[in-house]
Amino acid sequence: MHRILALISLVFLLTLSTIGAERPRSAPGEERRRIPEKLMQELIHMAERPEYDYEMPVLVQTVSGRTPQDAQPLEIVEGYATRLRSQEVLDLLAQADTRYITIDMKVRPHSYDMDLDFPENTFLQAIGADQAQALGYTGRNVGVALFDSGILEQEMVGRIRKHVDFTSGSPRSVWPWNWDDYGHGTAVAGTIGGDGLLSDGRFRGVAPGSDFVSIQVVNKQGFGQTSHLISAIDWAIKNKSRYNIRVANLSLGHPPLESYKDDPLCQAVERLVEAGIVAVVSAGNLGKTDQHPQIWGSISSPGNHPAVITVGAINTKNTAEHADDVATSFSSRGPTYLDGLFKPDLVAPGNRVPATSALDSEIDENYPTLRVHTSQYLRPYVALSGSSMATAFVSGTAALMIEANSGLTPRMLKGLLLLSAIKLDQPHILEQGNG
């Protein structure tokens, strides 16, 4: 222990000597409050064993908002993304202008692969969407921003207002607009608002009249960078009025490293809500591992932010009734890491959900057992599990509610959902939230 403490002191002193007298320096002890503890431990390890040092992707937030010339600016969180070695990170920590540094983590969709037979579709009845649709509500003219892997247009024809690709960090308009190499985004979009055309309406989504803005942040391999997602959120806020974006679906995230108050991704989704956009976020699929069959306190970022609607997945046992609903083993449970907040906010069906398939995508090609065949020749649907799919049900519900009352604010809509949720008998309160 003494050797480690001495090493920390030595690294700090060496860092100060490289900065130069003209730079303002932070007060002693400030550094560790401006970086996740896990990252600081990694820096200490690399300082002790420099042969293991490597360039790491980091997010840096500054007091002044200045961005180095070779870095990716992230205006929405007053910072930038770059790659630095351990000593360079320590150099920045010693500068008073540095507000916070964290890892630019990979974000991944929250689907959960299950090799199971496909059930009947009772999910719209389970959440009451069939009744709303019977009254004529379809989410008409409500814009849903889908932060995912893209959308193949087959069941959203004419309703994709824009497709913008952020997988390289900068916005790139894509033509044709029906684009999804991975396949996750198309499944989520189909659950939110697919018209069920290829199944005679049997597998339609919750809000089949809603419009989509496809914001691609997940690549063909099934992941993206936090910094790219932050830039995409900034774009959505700036283009909210142009595309009438009222709902944002984020069926993705990363394991939390820090409090939501320090997390740049959480700060970005907070800006979404402040801009009047309902942010619906998946709780994550960190509820178990091979070694640990039940994990608590595993809500993903940015689902750990109190302003968003955080959605967990339940197993409805393929019935519309709720007496037999049980928690899924994989869905992340509360409370939130470090902050200890009550999450998830609520749950929705997330076990073997029928969803639109992106033909020839990675999911379609590599997981043939998940295909749902509606005819001898076509495979337009896929059965997916995960809090991703549960989140899509809530985003579709939000679109129906906004169509019915366009004056709903994000806070009002969240409050109505939580107050009207049905408390389930079996799942723990930190598995089901408000129901």
Tab-separated table of C-alpha atoms in Angstrom:
chain	number	residue	atom	x	y	z
A	1	MET	CA	0.000	0.000	0.000
A	2	HIS	CA	2.800	2.427	0.900
A	3	ARG	CA	4.507	1.637	-2.385
A	4	ILE	CA	1.316	2.413	-4.339
A	5	LEU	CA	0.737	5.663	-2.482
A	6	ALA	CA	4.318	6.648	-3.093
A	7	LEU	CA	3.882	5.831	-6.754
A	8	ILE	CA	0.783	8.028	-6.982
A	9	SER	CA	2.701	10.898	-5.404
A	10	LEU	CA	5.642	10.369	-7.728
A	11	VAL	CA	3.433	10.279	-10.825
A	12	PHE	CA	1.681	13.435	-9.686
A	13	LEU	CA	4.976	15.259	-9.119
A	14	LEU	CA	6.349	14.137	-12.473
A	15	THR	CA	3.150	15.298	-14.109
A	16	LEU	CA	3.417	18.752	-12.604
A	17	SER	CA	6.993	19.065	-13.795
A	18	THR	CA	5.964	18.412	-17.410
A	19	ILE	CA	3.119	20.917	-17.486
A	20	GLY	CA	5.086	24.117	-17.161
A	21	ALA	CA	4.741	27.020	-14.788
A	22	GLU	CA	2.484	29.007	-17.095
A	23	ARG	CA	-0.395	26.502	-16.851
A	24	PRO	CA	-2.908	26.715	-13.982
A	25	ARG	CA	-2.748	23.640	-11.783
A	26	SER	CA	-5.455	21.899	-9.812
A	27	ALA	CA	-5.349	21.657	-6.059
A	28	PRO	CA	-3.774	18.522	-4.544
A	29	GLY	CA	-6.258	15.647	-4.357
A	30	GLU	CA	-8.582	17.136	-6.980
A	31	GLU	CA	-7.490	14.686	-9.685
A	32	ARG	CA	-9.186	11.610	-8.253
A	33	ARG	CA	-12.509	13.426	-7.988
A	34	ARG	CA	-12.440	14.198	-11.713
A	35	ILE	CA	-11.941	10.695	-13.079
A	36	PRO	CA	-13.632	7.317	-12.447
A	37	GLU	CA	-11.832	5.323	-9.776
A	38	LYS	CA	-11.511	2.322	-12.096
A	39	LEU	CA	-9.758	4.452	-14.709
A	40	MET	CA	-7.433	5.935	-12.096
A	41	GLN	CA	-6.474	2.442	-10.987
A	42	GLU	CA	-5.668	1.558	-14.593
A	43	LEU	CA	-3.473	4.645	-14.910
A	44	ILE	CA	-1.619	3.698	-11.729
A	45	HIS	CA	-1.061	0.190	-13.080
A	46	MET	CA	0.319	1.513	-16.365
A	47	ALA	CA	2.564	3.986	-14.575
A	48	GLU	CA	3.968	1.068	-12.616
A	49	ARG	CA	4.330	-1.111	-15.732
A	50	PRO	CA	4.929	1.276	-18.662
A	51	GLU	CA	5.429	-1.640	-21.048
A	52	TYR	CA	1.658	-2.145	-20.823
A	53	ASP	CA	0.848	1.486	-21.610
A	54	TYR	CA	-1.395	2.089	-24.606
A	55	GLU	CA	-3.453	4.805	-26.231
A	56	MET	CA	-6.973	4.758	-24.834
A	57	PRO	CA	-10.124	6.494	-26.128
A	58	VAL	CA	-11.202	9.146	-23.628
A	59	LEU	CA	-13.846	11.826	-23.190
A	60	VAL	CA	-12.537	15.071	-21.755
A	61	GLN	CA	-14.731	17.857	-20.384
A	62	THR	CA	-13.210	21.264	-19.741
A	63	VAL	CA	-14.195	24.375	-17.851
A	64	SER	CA	-13.427	26.598	-20.840
A	65	GLY	CA	-14.958	24.310	-23.452
A	66	ARG	CA	-11.761	24.435	-25.535
A	67	THR	CA	-11.095	21.565	-27.954
A	68	PRO	CA	-7.630	20.600	-29.249
A	69	GLN	CA	-7.231	20.817	-32.999
A	70	ASP	CA	-6.970	17.041	-33.556
A	71	ALA	CA	-9.871	16.043	-31.258
A	72	GLN	CA	-13.574	15.425	-31.956
A	73	PRO	CA	-15.578	18.264	-30.408
A	74	LEU	CA	-18.575	17.395	-28.212
A	75	GLU	CA	-20.288	20.749	-27.795
A	76	ILE	CA	-23.322	19.404	-25.961
A	77	VAL	CA	-21.179	18.343	-22.970
A	78	GLU	CA	-18.484	21.040	-23.341
A	79	GLY	CA	-15.771	18.553	-24.124
A	80	TYR	CA	-14.088	16.448	-26.746
A	81	ALA	CA	-13.106	12.880	-27.628
A	82	THR	CA	-9.520	11.856	-28.284
A	83	ARG	CA	-6.970	9.094	-27.696
A	84	LEU	CA	-4.310	9.528	-25.022
A	85	ARG	CA	-1.660	7.525	-23.194
A	86	SER	CA	-1.678	7.287	-19.425
A	87	GLN	CA	0.843	10.075	-18.840
A	88	GLU	CA	-1.097	12.414	-21.128
A	89	VAL	CA	-4.253	11.711	-19.122
A	90	LEU	CA	-2.383	12.487	-15.920
A	91	ASP	CA	-1.100	15.700	-17.493
A	92	LEU	CA	-4.659	16.789	-18.218
A	93	LEU	CA	-5.824	15.891	-14.720
A	94	ALA	CA	-3.250	18.281	-13.290
A	95	GLN	CA	-4.700	21.199	-15.292
A	96	ALA	CA	-7.301	23.339	-13.567
A	97	ASP	CA	-9.199	23.692	-16.871
A	98	THR	CA	-9.997	19.957	-16.905
A	99	ARG	CA	-13.425	19.275	-15.430
A	100	TYR	CA	-13.734	15.505	-15.961
A	101	ILE	CA	-12.123	12.622	-17.874
A	102	THR	CA	-13.640	9.227	-18.541
A	103	ILE	CA	-13.351	6.364	-21.011
A	104	ASP	CA	-15.013	6.682	-24.412
A	105	MET	CA	-16.709	3.312	-23.968
A	106	LYS	CA	-18.354	1.127	-26.565
A	107	VAL	CA	-22.149	1.256	-26.537
A	108	ARG	CA	-24.028	-1.881	-27.505
A	109	PRO	CA	-27.655	-2.707	-28.291
A	110	HIS	CA	-29.507	-4.418	-25.469
A	111	SER	CA	-30.782	-7.502	-27.303
A	112	TYR	CA	-30.386	-10.931	-25.774
A	113	ASP	CA	-30.084	-13.974	-28.029
A	114	MET	CA	-32.323	-16.934	-27.200
A	115	ASP	CA	-32.638	-20.081	-29.271
A	116	LEU	CA	-36.329	-20.786	-28.661
A	117	ASP	CA	-39.484	-21.468	-30.623
A	118	PHE	CA	-41.550	-18.448	-31.552
A	119	PRO	CA	-44.776	-17.787	-29.602
A	120	GLU	CA	-48.053	-16.198	-30.587
A	121	ASN	CA	-48.168	-12.408	-30.549
A	122	THR	CA	-50.058	-11.186	-27.482
A	123	PHE	CA	-47.813	-8.232	-26.678
A	124	LEU	CA	-50.027	-5.384	-27.925
A	125	GLN	CA	-52.861	-6.731	-25.775
A	126	ALA	CA	-50.521	-7.069	-22.791
A	127	ILE	CA	-49.703	-3.344	-22.817
A	128	GLY	CA	-53.137	-2.142	-23.957
A	129	ALA	CA	-51.947	-0.807	-27.314
A	130	ASP	CA	-54.655	-2.779	-29.117
A	131	GLN	CA	-57.280	-0.669	-27.336
A	132	ALA	CA	-55.564	2.597	-28.305
A	133	GLN	CA	-55.329	1.464	-31.916
A	134	ALA	CA	-59.012	0.473	-31.876
A	135	LEU	CA	-59.766	4.105	-30.935
A	136	GLY	CA	-57.803	5.291	-33.972
A	137	TYR	CA	-54.498	6.235	-32.331
A	138	THR	CA	-51.396	5.196	-34.300
A	139	GLY	CA	-48.784	7.796	-33.332
A	140	ARG	CA	-49.599	9.756	-36.482
A	141	ASN	CA	-47.131	12.582	-37.250
A	142	VAL	CA	-45.118	11.935	-34.088
A	143	GLY	CA	-41.380	11.821	-34.854
A	144	VAL	CA	-39.340	9.082	-33.140
A	145	ALA	CA	-35.561	9.395	-33.185
A	146	LEU	CA	-34.071	5.907	-33.222
A	147	PHE	CA	-30.460	5.787	-32.012
A	148	ASP	CA	-29.464	2.368	-33.292
A	149	SER	CA	-28.035	0.479	-36.280
A	150	GLY	CA	-30.363	1.964	-38.912
A	151	ILE	CA	-33.730	0.920	-40.337
A	152	LEU	CA	-34.610	-1.280	-43.290
A	153	GLU	CA	-37.730	0.376	-44.619
A	154	GLN	CA	-39.874	-2.649	-45.464
A	155	GLU	CA	-42.568	-2.020	-42.801
A	156	MET	CA	-41.981	1.719	-42.374
A	157	VAL	CA	-42.298	2.708	-46.048
A	158	GLY	CA	-42.604	6.464	-46.488
A	159	ARG	CA	-42.231	7.154	-42.768
A	160	ILE	CA	-38.460	7.429	-42.432
A	161	ARG	CA	-37.950	11.181	-42.568
A	162	LYS	CA	-34.166	11.081	-42.371
A	163	HIS	CA	-31.274	8.640	-42.011
A	164	VAL	CA	-28.006	10.050	-40.705
A	165	ASP	CA	-24.926	7.922	-40.022
A	166	PHE	CA	-22.764	8.785	-36.973
A	167	THR	CA	-20.709	5.579	-36.867
A	168	SER	CA	-17.608	7.529	-37.904
A	169	GLY	CA	-18.260	10.329	-35.414
A	170	SER	CA	-19.452	12.943	-37.903
A	171	PRO	CA	-22.925	13.111	-39.478
A	172	ARG	CA	-23.168	11.506	-42.905
A	173	SER	CA	-26.410	11.405	-44.834
A	174	VAL	CA	-27.037	7.969	-46.314
A	175	TRP	CA	-28.891	7.048	-49.461
A	176	PRO	CA	-30.888	4.881	-49.749
A	177	TRP	CA	-32.412	5.646	-46.381
A	178	ASN	CA	-33.403	2.024	-45.690
A	179	TRP	CA	-30.089	0.896	-44.293
A	180	ASP	CA	-29.307	-1.582	-41.506
A	181	ASP	CA	-26.313	-3.896	-41.820
A	182	TYR	CA	-26.577	-5.178	-38.247
A	183	GLY	CA	-30.347	-5.649	-37.987
A	184	HIS	CA	-31.071	-4.466	-34.447
A	185	GLY	CA	-32.484	-1.058	-35.370
A	186	THR	CA	-35.006	-2.505	-37.825
A	187	ALA	CA	-36.315	-4.893	-35.157
A	188	VAL	CA	-36.686	-2.081	-32.607
A	189	ALA	CA	-38.326	0.225	-35.166
A	190	GLY	CA	-40.755	-2.529	-36.159
A	191	THR	CA	-41.828	-2.956	-32.547
A	192	ILE	CA	-42.282	0.791	-32.151
A	193	GLY	CA	-44.151	1.402	-35.382
A	194	GLY	CA	-44.046	-1.365	-37.997
A	195	ASP	CA	-47.251	-1.630	-40.039
A	196	GLY	CA	-47.273	-5.456	-40.059
A	197	LEU	CA	-47.702	-5.422	-43.840
A	198	LEU	CA	-45.860	-8.709	-44.342
A	199	SER	CA	-47.988	-10.548	-41.773
A	200	ASP	CA	-51.434	-9.118	-42.597
A	201	GLY	CA	-51.153	-6.919	-39.523
A	202	ARG	CA	-50.450	-9.747	-37.097
A	203	PHE	CA	-47.011	-8.418	-36.125
A	204	ARG	CA	-47.674	-4.680	-36.360
A	205	GLY	CA	-45.975	-2.299	-33.945
A	206	VAL	CA	-47.389	-0.171	-31.164
A	207	ALA	CA	-47.595	3.093	-33.142
A	208	PRO	CA	-47.810	2.129	-36.840
A	209	GLY	CA	-48.478	5.708	-37.922
A	210	SER	CA	-45.385	7.272	-36.333
A	211	ASP	CA	-42.510	8.802	-38.313
A	212	PHE	CA	-38.859	7.879	-37.844
A	213	VAL	CA	-35.543	9.659	-37.845
A	214	SER	CA	-32.944	6.921	-38.158
A	215	ILE	CA	-29.755	7.967	-36.373
A	216	GLN	CA	-27.163	5.273	-36.930
A	217	VAL	CA	-24.688	4.913	-34.057
A	218	VAL	CA	-24.228	1.113	-34.136
A	219	ASN	CA	-22.042	-0.408	-36.856
A	220	LYS	CA	-22.242	-3.725	-38.713
A	221	GLN	CA	-20.338	-5.442	-35.897
A	222	GLY	CA	-22.972	-4.414	-33.364
A	223	PHE	CA	-21.337	-1.615	-31.373
A	224	GLY	CA	-20.592	2.118	-31.444
A	225	GLN	CA	-18.653	4.696	-29.446
A	226	THR	CA	-20.041	6.825	-26.641
A	227	SER	CA	-18.562	9.947	-28.237
A	228	HIS	CA	-20.410	9.241	-31.496
A	229	LEU	CA	-23.677	8.758	-29.618
A	230	ILE	CA	-23.175	12.069	-27.799
A	231	SER	CA	-22.629	13.848	-31.141
A	232	ALA	CA	-25.751	12.158	-32.528
A	233	ILE	CA	-27.823	13.347	-29.569
A	234	ASP	CA	-26.592	16.887	-30.182
A	235	TRP	CA	-27.694	16.597	-33.830
A	236	ALA	CA	-31.145	15.357	-32.818
A	237	ILE	CA	-31.681	18.306	-30.491
A	238	LYS	CA	-30.655	20.783	-33.187
A	239	ASN	CA	-32.982	19.120	-35.723
A	240	LYS	CA	-35.905	18.529	-33.357
A	241	SER	CA	-38.248	21.052	-34.984
A	242	ARG	CA	-37.306	20.144	-38.544
A	243	TYR	CA	-38.366	16.501	-38.092
A	244	ASN	CA	-40.852	16.968	-35.233
A	245	ILE	CA	-38.812	14.713	-32.939
A	246	ARG	CA	-40.872	14.097	-29.808
A	247	VAL	CA	-39.543	10.699	-28.686
A	248	ALA	CA	-36.001	9.311	-28.564
A	249	ASN	CA	-35.475	5.550	-28.336
A	250	LEU	CA	-32.101	4.443	-26.955
A	251	SER	CA	-32.112	0.646	-26.795
A	252	LEU	CA	-28.404	0.624	-26.030
A	253	GLY	CA	-25.824	1.735	-23.511
A	254	HIS	CA	-22.700	0.729	-21.630
A	255	PRO	CA	-21.878	-0.464	-18.094
A	256	PRO	CA	-21.678	2.525	-15.729
A	257	LEU	CA	-18.279	3.735	-14.534
A	258	GLU	CA	-19.344	6.787	-12.564
A	259	SER	CA	-22.277	8.690	-11.108
A	260	TYR	CA	-24.838	9.914	-13.629
A	261	LYS	CA	-23.863	13.434	-12.497
A	262	ASP	CA	-20.368	12.944	-13.943
A	263	ASP	CA	-21.178	10.717	-16.930
A	264	PRO	CA	-21.022	12.733	-20.208
A	265	LEU	CA	-23.533	10.405	-21.907
A	266	CYS	CA	-26.018	10.973	-19.087
A	267	GLN	CA	-25.492	14.713	-19.421
A	268	ALA	CA	-26.284	14.443	-23.135
A	269	VAL	CA	-29.584	12.586	-22.599
A	270	GLU	CA	-30.471	15.153	-19.930
A	271	ARG	CA	-30.190	17.796	-22.668
A	272	LEU	CA	-32.602	15.711	-24.768
A	273	VAL	CA	-35.215	15.870	-22.030
A	274	GLU	CA	-34.581	19.567	-21.454
A	275	ALA	CA	-35.213	20.103	-25.184
A	276	GLY	CA	-38.692	18.583	-24.799
A	277	ILE	CA	-37.910	15.125	-26.182
A	278	VAL	CA	-39.107	12.058	-24.264
A	279	ALA	CA	-36.018	9.876	-23.734
A	280	VAL	CA	-36.872	6.169	-23.435
A	281	VAL	CA	-33.800	4.117	-22.490
A	282	SER	CA	-33.193	0.408	-21.955
A	283	ALA	CA	-32.154	-0.748	-18.501
A	284	GLY	CA	-29.571	-3.126	-19.974
A	285	ASN	CA	-29.037	-6.884	-20.005
A	286	LEU	CA	-26.564	-7.115	-17.132
A	287	GLY	CA	-28.847	-9.078	-14.822
A	288	LYS	CA	-26.721	-12.213	-14.844
A	289	THR	CA	-23.477	-13.803	-15.961
A	290	ASP	CA	-22.367	-17.426	-16.210
A	291	GLN	CA	-20.761	-17.090	-12.768
A	292	HIS	CA	-23.490	-14.964	-11.156
A	293	PRO	CA	-27.086	-15.991	-11.929
A	294	GLN	CA	-28.607	-12.875	-10.337
A	295	ILE	CA	-26.944	-9.450	-10.270
A	296	TRP	CA	-28.339	-6.348	-8.564
A	297	GLY	CA	-27.378	-2.717	-9.110
A	298	SER	CA	-26.587	-3.254	-12.789
A	299	ILE	CA	-28.568	-0.546	-14.624
A	300	SER	CA	-26.643	0.580	-17.714
A	301	SER	CA	-25.726	4.130	-18.710
A	302	PRO	CA	-27.599	6.276	-19.726
A	303	GLY	CA	-30.546	4.419	-18.182
A	304	ASN	CA	-29.208	5.392	-14.748
A	305	HIS	CA	-30.227	9.034	-15.259
A	306	PRO	CA	-33.338	10.016	-13.251
A	307	ALA	CA	-34.834	12.152	-16.046
A	308	VAL	CA	-35.154	9.371	-18.619
A	309	ILE	CA	-37.741	6.587	-18.734
A	310	THR	CA	-35.719	3.460	-17.974
A	311	VAL	CA	-37.313	0.238	-19.177
A	312	GLY	CA	-36.633	-3.313	-18.040
A	313	ALA	CA	-37.792	-6.536	-19.681
A	314	ILE	CA	-40.320	-9.032	-18.341
A	315	ASN	CA	-41.571	-12.380	-19.571
A	316	THR	CA	-45.333	-12.234	-20.145
A	317	LYS	CA	-45.511	-16.029	-20.674
A	318	ASN	CA	-47.229	-15.255	-23.970
A	319	THR	CA	-50.471	-14.126	-22.355
A	320	ALA	CA	-52.213	-10.765	-22.167
A	321	GLU	CA	-52.936	-11.241	-18.461
A	322	HIS	CA	-50.416	-10.064	-15.862
A	323	ALA	CA	-50.865	-12.651	-13.106
A	324	ASP	CA	-48.245	-14.913	-14.694
A	325	ASP	CA	-45.724	-12.190	-15.616
A	326	VAL	CA	-42.238	-12.875	-14.263
A	327	ALA	CA	-38.902	-11.097	-14.347
A	328	THR	CA	-36.453	-12.132	-17.040
A	329	SER	CA	-33.130	-13.409	-15.772
A	330	PHE	CA	-31.069	-11.120	-18.011
A	331	SER	CA	-32.688	-7.691	-17.558
A	332	SER	CA	-30.662	-5.274	-15.421
A	333	ARG	CA	-31.903	-4.671	-11.897
A	334	GLY	CA	-31.706	-1.617	-9.684
A	335	PRO	CA	-30.632	0.333	-7.816
A	336	THR	CA	-28.245	2.374	-9.940
A	337	TYR	CA	-24.489	2.082	-9.484
A	338	LEU	CA	-22.982	4.589	-7.011
A	339	ASP	CA	-26.081	6.849	-6.877
A	340	GLY	CA	-28.443	4.162	-5.543
A	341	LEU	CA	-31.455	5.482	-7.481
A	342	PHE	CA	-34.701	3.568	-7.886
A	343	LYS	CA	-34.594	1.987	-11.364
A	344	PRO	CA	-35.912	0.678	-13.694
A	345	ASP	CA	-38.892	3.004	-13.906
A	346	LEU	CA	-41.151	0.353	-15.420
A	347	VAL	CA	-41.107	-2.831	-17.489
A	348	ALA	CA	-42.545	-4.080	-20.765
A	349	PRO	CA	-42.501	-7.353	-22.719
A	350	GLY	CA	-38.941	-8.308	-23.587
A	351	ASN	CA	-38.945	-12.068	-24.045
A	352	ARG	CA	-39.173	-13.578	-27.551
A	353	VAL	CA	-40.757	-10.511	-29.140
A	354	PRO	CA	-41.723	-10.684	-32.849
A	355	ALA	CA	-39.995	-7.894	-34.737
A	356	THR	CA	-39.240	-6.811	-38.285
A	357	SER	CA	-36.140	-8.502	-39.679
A	358	ALA	CA	-33.499	-6.703	-41.734
A	359	LEU	CA	-32.870	-9.275	-44.448
A	360	ASP	CA	-29.216	-10.227	-45.014
A	361	SER	CA	-28.125	-8.297	-41.914
A	362	GLU	CA	-25.683	-9.714	-39.357
A	363	ILE	CA	-28.498	-10.852	-37.057
A	364	ASP	CA	-30.486	-12.371	-39.918
A	365	GLU	CA	-27.498	-14.238	-41.338
A	366	ASN	CA	-25.805	-15.372	-38.131
A	367	TYR	CA	-28.842	-16.286	-36.004
A	368	PRO	CA	-31.134	-18.277	-38.298
A	369	THR	CA	-32.851	-19.925	-35.305
A	370	LEU	CA	-34.373	-16.538	-34.431
A	371	ARG	CA	-36.147	-16.227	-37.781
A	372	VAL	CA	-39.927	-16.255	-37.884
A	373	HIS	CA	-41.185	-17.729	-41.165
A	374	THR	CA	-44.578	-16.449	-42.241
A	375	SER	CA	-44.431	-18.248	-45.568
A	376	GLN	CA	-42.340	-20.833	-47.344
A	377	TYR	CA	-40.192	-18.204	-49.031
A	378	LEU	CA	-40.022	-15.150	-46.809
A	379	ARG	CA	-38.340	-14.520	-43.454
A	380	PRO	CA	-39.449	-10.944	-42.697
A	381	TYR	CA	-39.607	-11.338	-38.908
A	382	VAL	CA	-37.255	-12.262	-36.098
A	383	ALA	CA	-37.945	-13.168	-32.455
A	384	LEU	CA	-35.676	-11.155	-30.154
A	385	SER	CA	-35.344	-10.822	-26.401
A	386	GLY	CA	-33.844	-8.035	-24.309
A	387	SER	CA	-34.553	-4.725	-22.677
A	388	SER	CA	-34.087	-3.267	-26.179
A	389	MET	CA	-37.432	-4.702	-27.221
A	390	ALA	CA	-39.124	-3.658	-23.975
A	391	THR	CA	-37.926	-0.105	-24.560
A	392	ALA	CA	-39.477	-0.113	-28.028
A	393	PHE	CA	-42.916	-0.910	-26.559
A	394	VAL	CA	-42.674	2.120	-24.273
A	395	SER	CA	-41.447	4.422	-27.064
A	396	GLY	CA	-44.427	3.372	-29.176
A	397	THR	CA	-46.743	4.001	-26.237
A	398	ALA	CA	-45.232	7.470	-25.801
A	399	ALA	CA	-45.977	8.216	-29.469
A	400	LEU	CA	-49.633	7.202	-28.967
A	401	MET	CA	-49.886	9.435	-25.909
A	402	ILE	CA	-48.381	12.436	-27.701
A	403	GLU	CA	-50.768	11.980	-30.627
A	404	ALA	CA	-53.650	12.012	-28.142
A	405	ASN	CA	-52.264	15.061	-26.294
A	406	SER	CA	-49.550	16.981	-28.085
A	407	GLY	CA	-49.043	19.244	-25.071
A	408	LEU	CA	-47.465	16.510	-22.948
A	409	THR	CA	-43.974	17.366	-21.726
A	410	PRO	CA	-41.390	14.628	-21.050
A	411	ARG	CA	-41.923	14.976	-17.313
A	412	MET	CA	-45.718	14.836	-17.612
A	413	LEU	CA	-45.620	11.820	-19.903
A	414	LYS	CA	-43.242	9.935	-17.623
A	415	GLY	CA	-45.417	10.718	-14.623
A	416	LEU	CA	-48.539	9.420	-16.380
A	417	LEU	CA	-46.795	6.193	-17.362
A	418	LEU	CA	-45.522	5.557	-13.853
A	419	LEU	CA	-48.871	6.359	-12.221
A	420	SER	CA	-50.811	4.115	-14.588
A	421	ALA	CA	-48.385	1.173	-14.576
A	422	ILE	CA	-49.785	-2.078	-13.181
A	423	LYS	CA	-47.845	-3.482	-10.230
A	424	LEU	CA	-46.900	-7.102	-10.873
A	425	ASP	CA	-47.115	-9.828	-8.251
A	426	GLN	CA	-43.936	-11.796	-8.814
A	427	PRO	CA	-40.967	-9.605	-9.837
A	428	HIS	CA	-39.039	-7.737	-7.143
A	429	ILE	CA	-39.637	-3.989	-7.022
A	430	LEU	CA	-36.075	-3.398	-8.279
A	431	GLU	CA	-36.829	-5.696	-11.222
A	432	GLN	CA	-40.163	-4.167	-12.250
A	433	GLY	CA	-39.989	-0.588	-11.003
A	434	ASN	CA	-43.505	0.850	-11.003
A	435	GLY	CA	-44.869	-2.116	-12.917
